[in-house]
Amino acid sequence: MGDNRLMTITLWRRLLAEFTGTALLVTAVVGSGIMATTLSPDDVGLQLLENSIATAFALAVLIMMFGPVSGAHFNPVVSAADWFLGRRAGTGLTPRDLGGYVVAQVLGAIVGSVLANLMFDLAAVGFSGKDRVAGHLWLGEVVATAGLILLVFALARSGRAPAAPAAVGAYIGAAYWFTSSTSFANPAVTIGRAFTDTFAGIAPASVPGFVVAQVVGLAVGIGLLAALYPDAGAAAERVVVPTDEDATVNHRS
């Protein structure tokens, strides 16, 4: 079991993990979308299948890679929920940490799109022309985001956080198909995807509506958690992936 000594992970290391993880996630989303349209140019359904499988697998692997360092949030709504739910128990992110996480995630998402564009010999930045402005798409984002928040914190609260890589990857992969919006569920990723005029892109003018819907989904998810798991905040420090028992991370360092 070890001596359970308290170790701290400095903020800059956690921010680097969030930046790198989010960048690689968006690279996977955008890059697999470009590859899908190249390999299956006349079949949109197959393109979405290829894109969703690559995204789900990449997300699971990235959570395992970076979870022990930063919690592998890669998502401002997850970080915001971690701060909000853990603030009373002193278990979640501090306000300073939250601000740093959000900035790192947004910058990482933009870099991820640029990297994917360059890998496929496209212009580094090509703003998307794909309009996604419609009430049913916003509703899809509310559903996708609320479900993600509920999943992540329910796993932590019930002691099943080690299953997060597989569970979160599976949820996002499935939500590609059961939501009208194909489940962005992430403000940082939404912003990043505006920087690529490819299969996974979203027009800059469509970004605010998606982000507002995701914030609403965050509120719905927190409300459901309050009803189903009233003490979910006590597990905020175990989101998304808990550290080893012998290296408990103090998120407030």
JSON list of C-alpha atoms in Angstrom, two decimals:
[
{"chain": "A", "resi": 1, "resn": "MET", "atom": "CA", "xyz": [0.00, 0.00, 0.00]},
{"chain": "A", "resi": 2, "resn": "GLY", "atom": "CA", "xyz": [2.92, 2.40, 0.52]},
{"chain": "A", "resi": 3, "resn": "ASP", "atom": "CA", "xyz": [3.30, 5.19, 3.01]},
{"chain": "A", "resi": 4, "resn": "ASN", "atom": "CA", "xyz": [0.58, 7.46, 1.51]},
{"chain": "A", "resi": 5, "resn": "ARG", "atom": "CA", "xyz": [2.98, 10.41, 1.61]},
{"chain": "A", "resi": 6, "resn": "LEU", "atom": "CA", "xyz": [1.56, 13.65, 0.26]},
{"chain": "A", "resi": 7, "resn": "MET", "atom": "CA", "xyz": [3.14, 14.77, -2.98]},
{"chain": "A", "resi": 8, "resn": "THR", "atom": "CA", "xyz": [2.40, 17.97, -4.84]},
{"chain": "A", "resi": 9, "resn": "ILE", "atom": "CA", "xyz": [2.28, 18.62, -8.55]},
{"chain": "A", "resi": 10, "resn": "THR", "atom": "CA", "xyz": [3.11, 22.20, -9.39]},
{"chain": "A", "resi": 11, "resn": "LEU", "atom": "CA", "xyz": [0.60, 24.23, -11.33]},
{"chain": "A", "resi": 12, "resn": "TRP", "atom": "CA", "xyz": [2.81, 24.70, -14.38]},
{"chain": "A", "resi": 13, "resn": "ARG", "atom": "CA", "xyz": [3.12, 20.94, -14.82]},
{"chain": "A", "resi": 14, "resn": "ARG", "atom": "CA", "xyz": [-0.63, 20.50, -14.59]},
{"chain": "A", "resi": 15, "resn": "LEU", "atom": "CA", "xyz": [-1.21, 23.32, -17.08]},
{"chain": "A", "resi": 16, "resn": "LEU", "atom": "CA", "xyz": [1.30, 21.78, -19.48]},
{"chain": "A", "resi": 17, "resn": "ALA", "atom": "CA", "xyz": [-0.57, 18.47, -19.23]},
{"chain": "A", "resi": 18, "resn": "GLU", "atom": "CA", "xyz": [-3.91, 20.18, -19.91]},
{"chain": "A", "resi": 19, "resn": "PHE", "atom": "CA", "xyz": [-2.46, 22.14, -22.85]},
{"chain": "A", "resi": 20, "resn": "THR", "atom": "CA", "xyz": [-0.78, 19.11, -24.41]},
{"chain": "A", "resi": 21, "resn": "GLY", "atom": "CA", "xyz": [-3.66, 16.73, -23.79]},
{"chain": "A", "resi": 22, "resn": "THR", "atom": "CA", "xyz": [-6.25, 19.11, -25.23]},
{"chain": "A", "resi": 23, "resn": "ALA", "atom": "CA", "xyz": [-4.03, 19.84, -28.24]},
{"chain": "A", "resi": 24, "resn": "LEU", "atom": "CA", "xyz": [-3.62, 16.13, -28.99]},
{"chain": "A", "resi": 25, "resn": "LEU", "atom": "CA", "xyz": [-7.35, 15.52, -28.50]},
{"chain": "A", "resi": 26, "resn": "VAL", "atom": "CA", "xyz": [-8.26, 18.18, -31.06]},
{"chain": "A", "resi": 27, "resn": "THR", "atom": "CA", "xyz": [-5.54, 16.92, -33.38]},
{"chain": "A", "resi": 28, "resn": "ALA", "atom": "CA", "xyz": [-7.19, 13.50, -33.21]},
{"chain": "A", "resi": 29, "resn": "VAL", "atom": "CA", "xyz": [-10.66, 14.93, -33.81]},
{"chain": "A", "resi": 30, "resn": "VAL", "atom": "CA", "xyz": [-9.65, 17.12, -36.74]},
{"chain": "A", "resi": 31, "resn": "GLY", "atom": "CA", "xyz": [-7.03, 14.81, -38.21]},
{"chain": "A", "resi": 32, "resn": "SER", "atom": "CA", "xyz": [-9.31, 11.78, -38.23]},
{"chain": "A", "resi": 33, "resn": "GLY", "atom": "CA", "xyz": [-12.03, 13.90, -39.82]},
{"chain": "A", "resi": 34, "resn": "ILE", "atom": "CA", "xyz": [-9.69, 14.91, -42.62]},
{"chain": "A", "resi": 35, "resn": "MET", "atom": "CA", "xyz": [-8.54, 11.31, -43.11]},
{"chain": "A", "resi": 36, "resn": "ALA", "atom": "CA", "xyz": [-12.15, 10.10, -43.11]},
{"chain": "A", "resi": 37, "resn": "THR", "atom": "CA", "xyz": [-13.15, 12.45, -45.91]},
{"chain": "A", "resi": 38, "resn": "THR", "atom": "CA", "xyz": [-10.09, 11.37, -47.88]},
{"chain": "A", "resi": 39, "resn": "LEU", "atom": "CA", "xyz": [-10.73, 7.64, -47.49]},
{"chain": "A", "resi": 40, "resn": "SER", "atom": "CA", "xyz": [-14.54, 7.75, -47.74]},
{"chain": "A", "resi": 41, "resn": "PRO", "atom": "CA", "xyz": [-15.33, 10.82, -49.84]},
{"chain": "A", "resi": 42, "resn": "ASP", "atom": "CA", "xyz": [-18.87, 9.81, -50.78]},
{"chain": "A", "resi": 43, "resn": "ASP", "atom": "CA", "xyz": [-20.16, 8.35, -47.51]},
{"chain": "A", "resi": 44, "resn": "VAL", "atom": "CA", "xyz": [-20.85, 10.81, -44.71]},
{"chain": "A", "resi": 45, "resn": "GLY", "atom": "CA", "xyz": [-22.04, 8.08, -42.37]},
{"chain": "A", "resi": 46, "resn": "LEU", "atom": "CA", "xyz": [-18.80, 6.18, -42.74]},
{"chain": "A", "resi": 47, "resn": "GLN", "atom": "CA", "xyz": [-16.85, 9.42, -42.27]},
{"chain": "A", "resi": 48, "resn": "LEU", "atom": "CA", "xyz": [-18.62, 10.01, -38.96]},
{"chain": "A", "resi": 49, "resn": "LEU", "atom": "CA", "xyz": [-17.98, 6.42, -37.88]},
{"chain": "A", "resi": 50, "resn": "GLU", "atom": "CA", "xyz": [-14.26, 6.73, -38.62]},
{"chain": "A", "resi": 51, "resn": "ASN", "atom": "CA", "xyz": [-14.08, 10.12, -36.88]},
{"chain": "A", "resi": 52, "resn": "SER", "atom": "CA", "xyz": [-15.96, 8.95, -33.79]},
{"chain": "A", "resi": 53, "resn": "ILE", "atom": "CA", "xyz": [-13.93, 5.76, -33.32]},
{"chain": "A", "resi": 54, "resn": "ALA", "atom": "CA", "xyz": [-10.62, 7.61, -33.60]},
{"chain": "A", "resi": 55, "resn": "THR", "atom": "CA", "xyz": [-11.81, 10.29, -31.18]},
{"chain": "A", "resi": 56, "resn": "ALA", "atom": "CA", "xyz": [-13.07, 7.80, -28.59]},
{"chain": "A", "resi": 57, "resn": "PHE", "atom": "CA", "xyz": [-9.85, 5.79, -28.64]},
{"chain": "A", "resi": 58, "resn": "ALA", "atom": "CA", "xyz": [-7.64, 8.88, -28.55]},
{"chain": "A", "resi": 59, "resn": "LEU", "atom": "CA", "xyz": [-9.57, 10.39, -25.64]},
{"chain": "A", "resi": 60, "resn": "ALA", "atom": "CA", "xyz": [-9.26, 7.20, -23.58]},
{"chain": "A", "resi": 61, "resn": "VAL", "atom": "CA", "xyz": [-5.51, 7.00, -24.19]},
{"chain": "A", "resi": 62, "resn": "LEU", "atom": "CA", "xyz": [-4.95, 10.69, -23.44]},
{"chain": "A", "resi": 63, "resn": "ILE", "atom": "CA", "xyz": [-6.82, 10.41, -20.14]},
{"chain": "A", "resi": 64, "resn": "MET", "atom": "CA", "xyz": [-4.52, 7.57, -19.14]},
{"chain": "A", "resi": 65, "resn": "MET", "atom": "CA", "xyz": [-1.45, 9.54, -20.22]},
{"chain": "A", "resi": 66, "resn": "PHE", "atom": "CA", "xyz": [-2.19, 12.84, -18.52]},
{"chain": "A", "resi": 67, "resn": "GLY", "atom": "CA", "xyz": [-4.68, 11.96, -15.79]},
{"chain": "A", "resi": 68, "resn": "PRO", "atom": "CA", "xyz": [-2.05, 11.32, -13.10]},
{"chain": "A", "resi": 69, "resn": "VAL", "atom": "CA", "xyz": [-0.62, 14.79, -13.68]},
{"chain": "A", "resi": 70, "resn": "SER", "atom": "CA", "xyz": [-3.60, 17.13, -14.11]},
{"chain": "A", "resi": 71, "resn": "GLY", "atom": "CA", "xyz": [-6.71, 14.99, -13.84]},
{"chain": "A", "resi": 72, "resn": "ALA", "atom": "CA", "xyz": [-7.01, 15.05, -17.66]},
{"chain": "A", "resi": 73, "resn": "HIS", "atom": "CA", "xyz": [-9.94, 17.45, -17.77]},
{"chain": "A", "resi": 74, "resn": "PHE", "atom": "CA", "xyz": [-9.21, 18.78, -21.30]},
{"chain": "A", "resi": 75, "resn": "ASN", "atom": "CA", "xyz": [-12.53, 20.60, -20.96]},
{"chain": "A", "resi": 76, "resn": "PRO", "atom": "CA", "xyz": [-13.49, 23.90, -19.27]},
{"chain": "A", "resi": 77, "resn": "VAL", "atom": "CA", "xyz": [-16.90, 22.59, -18.16]},
{"chain": "A", "resi": 78, "resn": "VAL", "atom": "CA", "xyz": [-15.28, 19.64, -16.37]},
{"chain": "A", "resi": 79, "resn": "SER", "atom": "CA", "xyz": [-12.82, 22.00, -14.69]},
{"chain": "A", "resi": 80, "resn": "ALA", "atom": "CA", "xyz": [-15.61, 24.42, -13.76]},
{"chain": "A", "resi": 81, "resn": "ALA", "atom": "CA", "xyz": [-17.66, 21.59, -12.26]},
{"chain": "A", "resi": 82, "resn": "ASP", "atom": "CA", "xyz": [-14.59, 20.39, -10.34]},
{"chain": "A", "resi": 83, "resn": "TRP", "atom": "CA", "xyz": [-14.13, 23.86, -8.83]},
{"chain": "A", "resi": 84, "resn": "PHE", "atom": "CA", "xyz": [-17.83, 24.40, -8.11]},
{"chain": "A", "resi": 85, "resn": "LEU", "atom": "CA", "xyz": [-18.53, 21.02, -6.55]},
{"chain": "A", "resi": 86, "resn": "GLY", "atom": "CA", "xyz": [-15.30, 20.88, -4.57]},
{"chain": "A", "resi": 87, "resn": "ARG", "atom": "CA", "xyz": [-15.19, 24.46, -3.30]},
{"chain": "A", "resi": 88, "resn": "ARG", "atom": "CA", "xyz": [-16.94, 23.80, 0.03]},
{"chain": "A", "resi": 89, "resn": "ALA", "atom": "CA", "xyz": [-15.03, 20.64, 0.84]},
{"chain": "A", "resi": 90, "resn": "GLY", "atom": "CA", "xyz": [-11.75, 22.15, -0.38]},
{"chain": "A", "resi": 91, "resn": "THR", "atom": "CA", "xyz": [-11.20, 19.21, -2.71]},
{"chain": "A", "resi": 92, "resn": "GLY", "atom": "CA", "xyz": [-11.50, 20.73, -6.17]},
{"chain": "A", "resi": 93, "resn": "LEU", "atom": "CA", "xyz": [-9.55, 23.24, -8.21]},
{"chain": "A", "resi": 94, "resn": "THR", "atom": "CA", "xyz": [-8.88, 26.65, -6.74]},
{"chain": "A", "resi": 95, "resn": "PRO", "atom": "CA", "xyz": [-10.10, 29.73, -8.69]},
{"chain": "A", "resi": 96, "resn": "ARG", "atom": "CA", "xyz": [-6.51, 30.35, -9.83]},
{"chain": "A", "resi": 97, "resn": "ASP", "atom": "CA", "xyz": [-6.17, 26.77, -11.00]},
{"chain": "A", "resi": 98, "resn": "LEU", "atom": "CA", "xyz": [-9.50, 26.98, -12.83]},
{"chain": "A", "resi": 99, "resn": "GLY", "atom": "CA", "xyz": [-8.44, 30.11, -14.72]},
{"chain": "A", "resi": 100, "resn": "GLY", "atom": "CA", "xyz": [-5.15, 28.49, -15.70]},
{"chain": "A", "resi": 101, "resn": "TYR", "atom": "CA", "xyz": [-6.83, 25.26, -16.79]},
{"chain": "A", "resi": 102, "resn": "VAL", "atom": "CA", "xyz": [-9.31, 27.08, -19.04]},
{"chain": "A", "resi": 103, "resn": "VAL", "atom": "CA", "xyz": [-6.61, 29.17, -20.73]},
{"chain": "A", "resi": 104, "resn": "ALA", "atom": "CA", "xyz": [-4.39, 26.12, -21.25]},
{"chain": "A", "resi": 105, "resn": "GLN", "atom": "CA", "xyz": [-7.28, 24.10, -22.66]},
{"chain": "A", "resi": 106, "resn": "VAL", "atom": "CA", "xyz": [-8.39, 26.79, -25.13]},
{"chain": "A", "resi": 107, "resn": "LEU", "atom": "CA", "xyz": [-4.85, 27.48, -26.35]},
{"chain": "A", "resi": 108, "resn": "GLY", "atom": "CA", "xyz": [-4.20, 23.76, -26.63]},
{"chain": "A", "resi": 109, "resn": "ALA", "atom": "CA", "xyz": [-7.34, 23.25, -28.69]},
{"chain": "A", "resi": 110, "resn": "ILE", "atom": "CA", "xyz": [-6.33, 25.96, -31.17]},
{"chain": "A", "resi": 111, "resn": "VAL", "atom": "CA", "xyz": [-2.83, 24.52, -31.48]},
{"chain": "A", "resi": 112, "resn": "GLY", "atom": "CA", "xyz": [-4.36, 21.07, -32.03]},
{"chain": "A", "resi": 113, "resn": "SER", "atom": "CA", "xyz": [-6.34, 22.30, -35.03]},
{"chain": "A", "resi": 114, "resn": "VAL", "atom": "CA", "xyz": [-3.31, 24.05, -36.47]},
{"chain": "A", "resi": 115, "resn": "LEU", "atom": "CA", "xyz": [-1.22, 20.89, -36.04]},
{"chain": "A", "resi": 116, "resn": "ALA", "atom": "CA", "xyz": [-3.82, 18.72, -37.78]},
{"chain": "A", "resi": 117, "resn": "ASN", "atom": "CA", "xyz": [-4.10, 21.19, -40.65]},
{"chain": "A", "resi": 118, "resn": "LEU", "atom": "CA", "xyz": [-0.34, 21.20, -41.14]},
{"chain": "A", "resi": 119, "resn": "MET", "atom": "CA", "xyz": [-0.04, 17.41, -40.98]},
{"chain": "A", "resi": 120, "resn": "PHE", "atom": "CA", "xyz": [-2.46, 17.13, -43.90]},
{"chain": "A", "resi": 121, "resn": "ASP", "atom": "CA", "xyz": [-0.75, 19.86, -45.92]},
{"chain": "A", "resi": 122, "resn": "LEU", "atom": "CA", "xyz": [-3.47, 22.45, -45.41]},
{"chain": "A", "resi": 123, "resn": "ALA", "atom": "CA", "xyz": [-3.16, 26.09, -44.45]},
{"chain": "A", "resi": 124, "resn": "ALA", "atom": "CA", "xyz": [-2.19, 26.34, -40.77]},
{"chain": "A", "resi": 125, "resn": "VAL", "atom": "CA", "xyz": [-5.39, 28.28, -40.04]},
{"chain": "A", "resi": 126, "resn": "GLY", "atom": "CA", "xyz": [-8.50, 27.96, -42.15]},
{"chain": "A", "resi": 127, "resn": "PHE", "atom": "CA", "xyz": [-11.60, 29.26, -40.41]},
{"chain": "A", "resi": 128, "resn": "SER", "atom": "CA", "xyz": [-14.49, 26.88, -40.86]},
{"chain": "A", "resi": 129, "resn": "GLY", "atom": "CA", "xyz": [-17.47, 27.78, -43.00]},
{"chain": "A", "resi": 130, "resn": "LYS", "atom": "CA", "xyz": [-19.67, 25.05, -41.53]},
{"chain": "A", "resi": 131, "resn": "ASP", "atom": "CA", "xyz": [-22.65, 26.78, -39.90]},
{"chain": "A", "resi": 132, "resn": "ARG", "atom": "CA", "xyz": [-24.10, 24.96, -36.90]},
{"chain": "A", "resi": 133, "resn": "VAL", "atom": "CA", "xyz": [-26.80, 27.36, -35.74]},
{"chain": "A", "resi": 134, "resn": "ALA", "atom": "CA", "xyz": [-30.08, 25.69, -34.78]},
{"chain": "A", "resi": 135, "resn": "GLY", "atom": "CA", "xyz": [-32.06, 25.04, -31.63]},
{"chain": "A", "resi": 136, "resn": "HIS", "atom": "CA", "xyz": [-31.99, 21.27, -32.02]},
{"chain": "A", "resi": 137, "resn": "LEU", "atom": "CA", "xyz": [-28.17, 21.35, -32.23]},
{"chain": "A", "resi": 138, "resn": "TRP", "atom": "CA", "xyz": [-27.96, 23.44, -29.07]},
{"chain": "A", "resi": 139, "resn": "LEU", "atom": "CA", "xyz": [-30.27, 20.96, -27.33]},
{"chain": "A", "resi": 140, "resn": "GLY", "atom": "CA", "xyz": [-27.92, 18.19, -28.42]},
{"chain": "A", "resi": 141, "resn": "GLU", "atom": "CA", "xyz": [-25.04, 20.05, -26.77]},
{"chain": "A", "resi": 142, "resn": "VAL", "atom": "CA", "xyz": [-27.00, 20.46, -23.54]},
{"chain": "A", "resi": 143, "resn": "VAL", "atom": "CA", "xyz": [-27.69, 16.72, -23.45]},
{"chain": "A", "resi": 144, "resn": "ALA", "atom": "CA", "xyz": [-24.12, 15.73, -24.37]},
{"chain": "A", "resi": 145, "resn": "THR", "atom": "CA", "xyz": [-22.52, 18.06, -21.82]},
{"chain": "A", "resi": 146, "resn": "ALA", "atom": "CA", "xyz": [-24.88, 17.22, -18.97]},
{"chain": "A", "resi": 147, "resn": "GLY", "atom": "CA", "xyz": [-24.30, 13.52, -19.55]},
{"chain": "A", "resi": 148, "resn": "LEU", "atom": "CA", "xyz": [-20.54, 13.97, -19.56]},
{"chain": "A", "resi": 149, "resn": "ILE", "atom": "CA", "xyz": [-20.54, 15.88, -16.28]},
{"chain": "A", "resi": 150, "resn": "LEU", "atom": "CA", "xyz": [-22.82, 13.33, -14.66]},
{"chain": "A", "resi": 151, "resn": "LEU", "atom": "CA", "xyz": [-20.65, 10.45, -15.85]},
{"chain": "A", "resi": 152, "resn": "VAL", "atom": "CA", "xyz": [-17.31, 11.89, -14.75]},
{"chain": "A", "resi": 153, "resn": "PHE", "atom": "CA", "xyz": [-18.41, 12.84, -11.23]},
{"chain": "A", "resi": 154, "resn": "ALA", "atom": "CA", "xyz": [-20.57, 9.77, -10.68]},
{"chain": "A", "resi": 155, "resn": "LEU", "atom": "CA", "xyz": [-17.52, 7.63, -11.43]},
{"chain": "A", "resi": 156, "resn": "ALA", "atom": "CA", "xyz": [-15.39, 9.59, -8.97]},
{"chain": "A", "resi": 157, "resn": "ARG", "atom": "CA", "xyz": [-18.06, 9.61, -6.27]},
{"chain": "A", "resi": 158, "resn": "SER", "atom": "CA", "xyz": [-18.72, 5.87, -6.54]},
{"chain": "A", "resi": 159, "resn": "GLY", "atom": "CA", "xyz": [-15.05, 4.95, -6.42]},
{"chain": "A", "resi": 160, "resn": "ARG", "atom": "CA", "xyz": [-14.88, 3.88, -10.06]},
{"chain": "A", "resi": 161, "resn": "ALA", "atom": "CA", "xyz": [-12.65, 6.69, -11.35]},
{"chain": "A", "resi": 162, "resn": "PRO", "atom": "CA", "xyz": [-10.08, 4.20, -12.71]},
{"chain": "A", "resi": 163, "resn": "ALA", "atom": "CA", "xyz": [-12.72, 3.27, -15.29]},
{"chain": "A", "resi": 164, "resn": "ALA", "atom": "CA", "xyz": [-12.85, 6.87, -16.55]},
{"chain": "A", "resi": 165, "resn": "PRO", "atom": "CA", "xyz": [-10.60, 6.44, -19.61]},
{"chain": "A", "resi": 166, "resn": "ALA", "atom": "CA", "xyz": [-12.78, 3.68, -21.07]},
{"chain": "A", "resi": 167, "resn": "ALA", "atom": "CA", "xyz": [-16.07, 5.12, -19.85]},
{"chain": "A", "resi": 168, "resn": "VAL", "atom": "CA", "xyz": [-15.50, 8.69, -21.01]},
{"chain": "A", "resi": 169, "resn": "GLY", "atom": "CA", "xyz": [-14.12, 7.53, -24.35]},
{"chain": "A", "resi": 170, "resn": "ALA", "atom": "CA", "xyz": [-17.13, 5.25, -24.83]},
{"chain": "A", "resi": 171, "resn": "TYR", "atom": "CA", "xyz": [-19.58, 8.00, -23.89]},
{"chain": "A", "resi": 172, "resn": "ILE", "atom": "CA", "xyz": [-18.12, 10.54, -26.30]},
{"chain": "A", "resi": 173, "resn": "GLY", "atom": "CA", "xyz": [-17.93, 7.95, -29.06]},
{"chain": "A", "resi": 174, "resn": "ALA", "atom": "CA", "xyz": [-21.58, 7.04, -28.53]},
{"chain": "A", "resi": 175, "resn": "ALA", "atom": "CA", "xyz": [-22.69, 10.67, -28.19]},
{"chain": "A", "resi": 176, "resn": "TYR", "atom": "CA", "xyz": [-21.32, 11.37, -31.67]},
{"chain": "A", "resi": 177, "resn": "TRP", "atom": "CA", "xyz": [-24.25, 9.26, -32.84]},
{"chain": "A", "resi": 178, "resn": "PHE", "atom": "CA", "xyz": [-27.11, 9.89, -30.43]},
{"chain": "A", "resi": 179, "resn": "THR", "atom": "CA", "xyz": [-26.89, 13.70, -30.30]},
{"chain": "A", "resi": 180, "resn": "SER", "atom": "CA", "xyz": [-27.88, 16.00, -33.16]},
{"chain": "A", "resi": 181, "resn": "SER", "atom": "CA", "xyz": [-24.72, 18.09, -32.70]},
{"chain": "A", "resi": 182, "resn": "THR", "atom": "CA", "xyz": [-22.30, 15.12, -32.79]},
{"chain": "A", "resi": 183, "resn": "SER", "atom": "CA", "xyz": [-21.35, 15.93, -29.20]},
{"chain": "A", "resi": 184, "resn": "PHE", "atom": "CA", "xyz": [-18.77, 18.67, -28.99]},
{"chain": "A", "resi": 185, "resn": "ALA", "atom": "CA", "xyz": [-19.56, 18.95, -25.22]},
{"chain": "A", "resi": 186, "resn": "ASN", "atom": "CA", "xyz": [-16.45, 21.07, -24.69]},
{"chain": "A", "resi": 187, "resn": "PRO", "atom": "CA", "xyz": [-16.04, 24.86, -25.07]},
{"chain": "A", "resi": 188, "resn": "ALA", "atom": "CA", "xyz": [-12.28, 24.64, -25.68]},
{"chain": "A", "resi": 189, "resn": "VAL", "atom": "CA", "xyz": [-12.66, 21.99, -28.38]},
{"chain": "A", "resi": 190, "resn": "THR", "atom": "CA", "xyz": [-15.49, 24.01, -29.92]},
{"chain": "A", "resi": 191, "resn": "ILE", "atom": "CA", "xyz": [-13.24, 27.07, -30.20]},
{"chain": "A", "resi": 192, "resn": "GLY", "atom": "CA", "xyz": [-10.36, 24.99, -31.54]},
{"chain": "A", "resi": 193, "resn": "ARG", "atom": "CA", "xyz": [-12.52, 23.40, -34.23]},
{"chain": "A", "resi": 194, "resn": "ALA", "atom": "CA", "xyz": [-13.35, 26.84, -35.61]},
{"chain": "A", "resi": 195, "resn": "PHE", "atom": "CA", "xyz": [-9.74, 27.05, -36.84]},
{"chain": "A", "resi": 196, "resn": "THR", "atom": "CA", "xyz": [-10.08, 24.27, -39.42]},
{"chain": "A", "resi": 197, "resn": "ASP", "atom": "CA", "xyz": [-12.22, 24.34, -42.55]},
{"chain": "A", "resi": 198, "resn": "THR", "atom": "CA", "xyz": [-12.56, 20.58, -42.65]},
{"chain": "A", "resi": 199, "resn": "PHE", "atom": "CA", "xyz": [-15.00, 17.81, -41.68]},
{"chain": "A", "resi": 200, "resn": "ALA", "atom": "CA", "xyz": [-14.80, 18.56, -37.95]},
{"chain": "A", "resi": 201, "resn": "GLY", "atom": "CA", "xyz": [-14.98, 22.35, -38.28]},
{"chain": "A", "resi": 202, "resn": "ILE", "atom": "CA", "xyz": [-17.53, 24.79, -36.93]},
{"chain": "A", "resi": 203, "resn": "ALA", "atom": "CA", "xyz": [-18.02, 28.33, -38.23]},
{"chain": "A", "resi": 204, "resn": "PRO", "atom": "CA", "xyz": [-16.76, 30.99, -35.79]},
{"chain": "A", "resi": 205, "resn": "ALA", "atom": "CA", "xyz": [-20.22, 32.57, -35.74]},
{"chain": "A", "resi": 206, "resn": "SER", "atom": "CA", "xyz": [-21.67, 29.26, -34.51]},
{"chain": "A", "resi": 207, "resn": "VAL", "atom": "CA", "xyz": [-19.26, 28.95, -31.58]},
{"chain": "A", "resi": 208, "resn": "PRO", "atom": "CA", "xyz": [-21.07, 31.24, -29.08]},
{"chain": "A", "resi": 209, "resn": "GLY", "atom": "CA", "xyz": [-24.35, 29.30, -29.36]},
{"chain": "A", "resi": 210, "resn": "PHE", "atom": "CA", "xyz": [-22.57, 26.00, -28.76]},
{"chain": "A", "resi": 211, "resn": "VAL", "atom": "CA", "xyz": [-20.64, 27.37, -25.78]},
{"chain": "A", "resi": 212, "resn": "VAL", "atom": "CA", "xyz": [-23.81, 28.78, -24.19]},
{"chain": "A", "resi": 213, "resn": "ALA", "atom": "CA", "xyz": [-25.53, 25.41, -24.66]},
{"chain": "A", "resi": 214, "resn": "GLN", "atom": "CA", "xyz": [-22.55, 23.66, -23.06]},
{"chain": "A", "resi": 215, "resn": "VAL", "atom": "CA", "xyz": [-22.72, 25.99, -20.05]},
{"chain": "A", "resi": 216, "resn": "VAL", "atom": "CA", "xyz": [-26.43, 25.17, -19.73]},
{"chain": "A", "resi": 217, "resn": "GLY", "atom": "CA", "xyz": [-25.51, 21.49, -19.92]},
{"chain": "A", "resi": 218, "resn": "LEU", "atom": "CA", "xyz": [-22.96, 22.07, -17.15]},
{"chain": "A", "resi": 219, "resn": "ALA", "atom": "CA", "xyz": [-25.71, 23.54, -14.94]},
{"chain": "A", "resi": 220, "resn": "VAL", "atom": "CA", "xyz": [-28.05, 20.65, -15.72]},
{"chain": "A", "resi": 221, "resn": "GLY", "atom": "CA", "xyz": [-25.32, 18.12, -14.98]},
{"chain": "A", "resi": 222, "resn": "ILE", "atom": "CA", "xyz": [-24.49, 19.75, -11.64]},
{"chain": "A", "resi": 223, "resn": "GLY", "atom": "CA", "xyz": [-28.19, 19.80, -10.77]},
{"chain": "A", "resi": 224, "resn": "LEU", "atom": "CA", "xyz": [-28.52, 16.10, -11.48]},
{"chain": "A", "resi": 225, "resn": "LEU", "atom": "CA", "xyz": [-25.42, 15.38, -9.43]},
{"chain": "A", "resi": 226, "resn": "ALA", "atom": "CA", "xyz": [-26.81, 17.37, -6.49]},
{"chain": "A", "resi": 227, "resn": "ALA", "atom": "CA", "xyz": [-29.96, 15.26, -6.60]},
{"chain": "A", "resi": 228, "resn": "LEU", "atom": "CA", "xyz": [-28.34, 11.88, -7.16]},
{"chain": "A", "resi": 229, "resn": "TYR", "atom": "CA", "xyz": [-25.00, 12.29, -5.37]},
{"chain": "A", "resi": 230, "resn": "PRO", "atom": "CA", "xyz": [-25.37, 15.08, -2.77]},
{"chain": "A", "resi": 231, "resn": "ASP", "atom": "CA", "xyz": [-21.79, 14.63, -1.56]},
{"chain": "A", "resi": 232, "resn": "ALA", "atom": "CA", "xyz": [-20.20, 14.46, -5.02]},
{"chain": "A", "resi": 233, "resn": "GLY", "atom": "CA", "xyz": [-17.97, 17.42, -4.14]},
{"chain": "A", "resi": 234, "resn": "ALA", "atom": "CA", "xyz": [-16.00, 15.27, -1.73]},
{"chain": "A", "resi": 235, "resn": "ALA", "atom": "CA", "xyz": [-14.67, 13.32, -4.69]},
{"chain": "A", "resi": 236, "resn": "ALA", "atom": "CA", "xyz": [-13.70, 16.36, -6.79]},
{"chain": "A", "resi": 237, "resn": "GLU", "atom": "CA", "xyz": [-9.99, 15.75, -6.32]},
{"chain": "A", "resi": 238, "resn": "ARG", "atom": "CA", "xyz": [-10.37, 12.33, -7.99]},
{"chain": "A", "resi": 239, "resn": "VAL", "atom": "CA", "xyz": [-11.60, 13.76, -11.30]},
{"chain": "A", "resi": 240, "resn": "VAL", "atom": "CA", "xyz": [-10.91, 12.48, -13.93]},
{"chain": "A", "resi": 241, "resn": "VAL", "atom": "CA", "xyz": [-8.25, 9.93, -12.99]},
{"chain": "A", "resi": 242, "resn": "PRO", "atom": "CA", "xyz": [-7.06, 9.49, -9.40]},
{"chain": "A", "resi": 243, "resn": "THR", "atom": "CA", "xyz": [-3.35, 9.46, -8.70]},
{"chain": "A", "resi": 244, "resn": "ASP", "atom": "CA", "xyz": [-1.61, 6.42, -7.30]},
{"chain": "A", "resi": 245, "resn": "GLU", "atom": "CA", "xyz": [-2.34, 5.68, -3.66]},
{"chain": "A", "resi": 246, "resn": "ASP", "atom": "CA", "xyz": [1.30, 6.40, -2.89]},
{"chain": "A", "resi": 247, "resn": "ALA", "atom": "CA", "xyz": [1.29, 9.74, -4.67]},
{"chain": "A", "resi": 248, "resn": "THR", "atom": "CA", "xyz": [-1.83, 11.64, -3.72]},
{"chain": "A", "resi": 249, "resn": "VAL", "atom": "CA", "xyz": [-1.95, 14.92, -5.55]},
{"chain": "A", "resi": 250, "resn": "ASN", "atom": "CA", "xyz": [-2.63, 18.10, -3.66]},
{"chain": "A", "resi": 251, "resn": "HIS", "atom": "CA", "xyz": [-4.55, 20.16, -6.22]},
{"chain": "A", "resi": 252, "resn": "ARG", "atom": "CA", "xyz": [-4.19, 23.26, -4.09]},
{"chain": "A", "resi": 253, "resn": "SER", "atom": "CA", "xyz": [-0.39, 23.43, -4.35]}
]
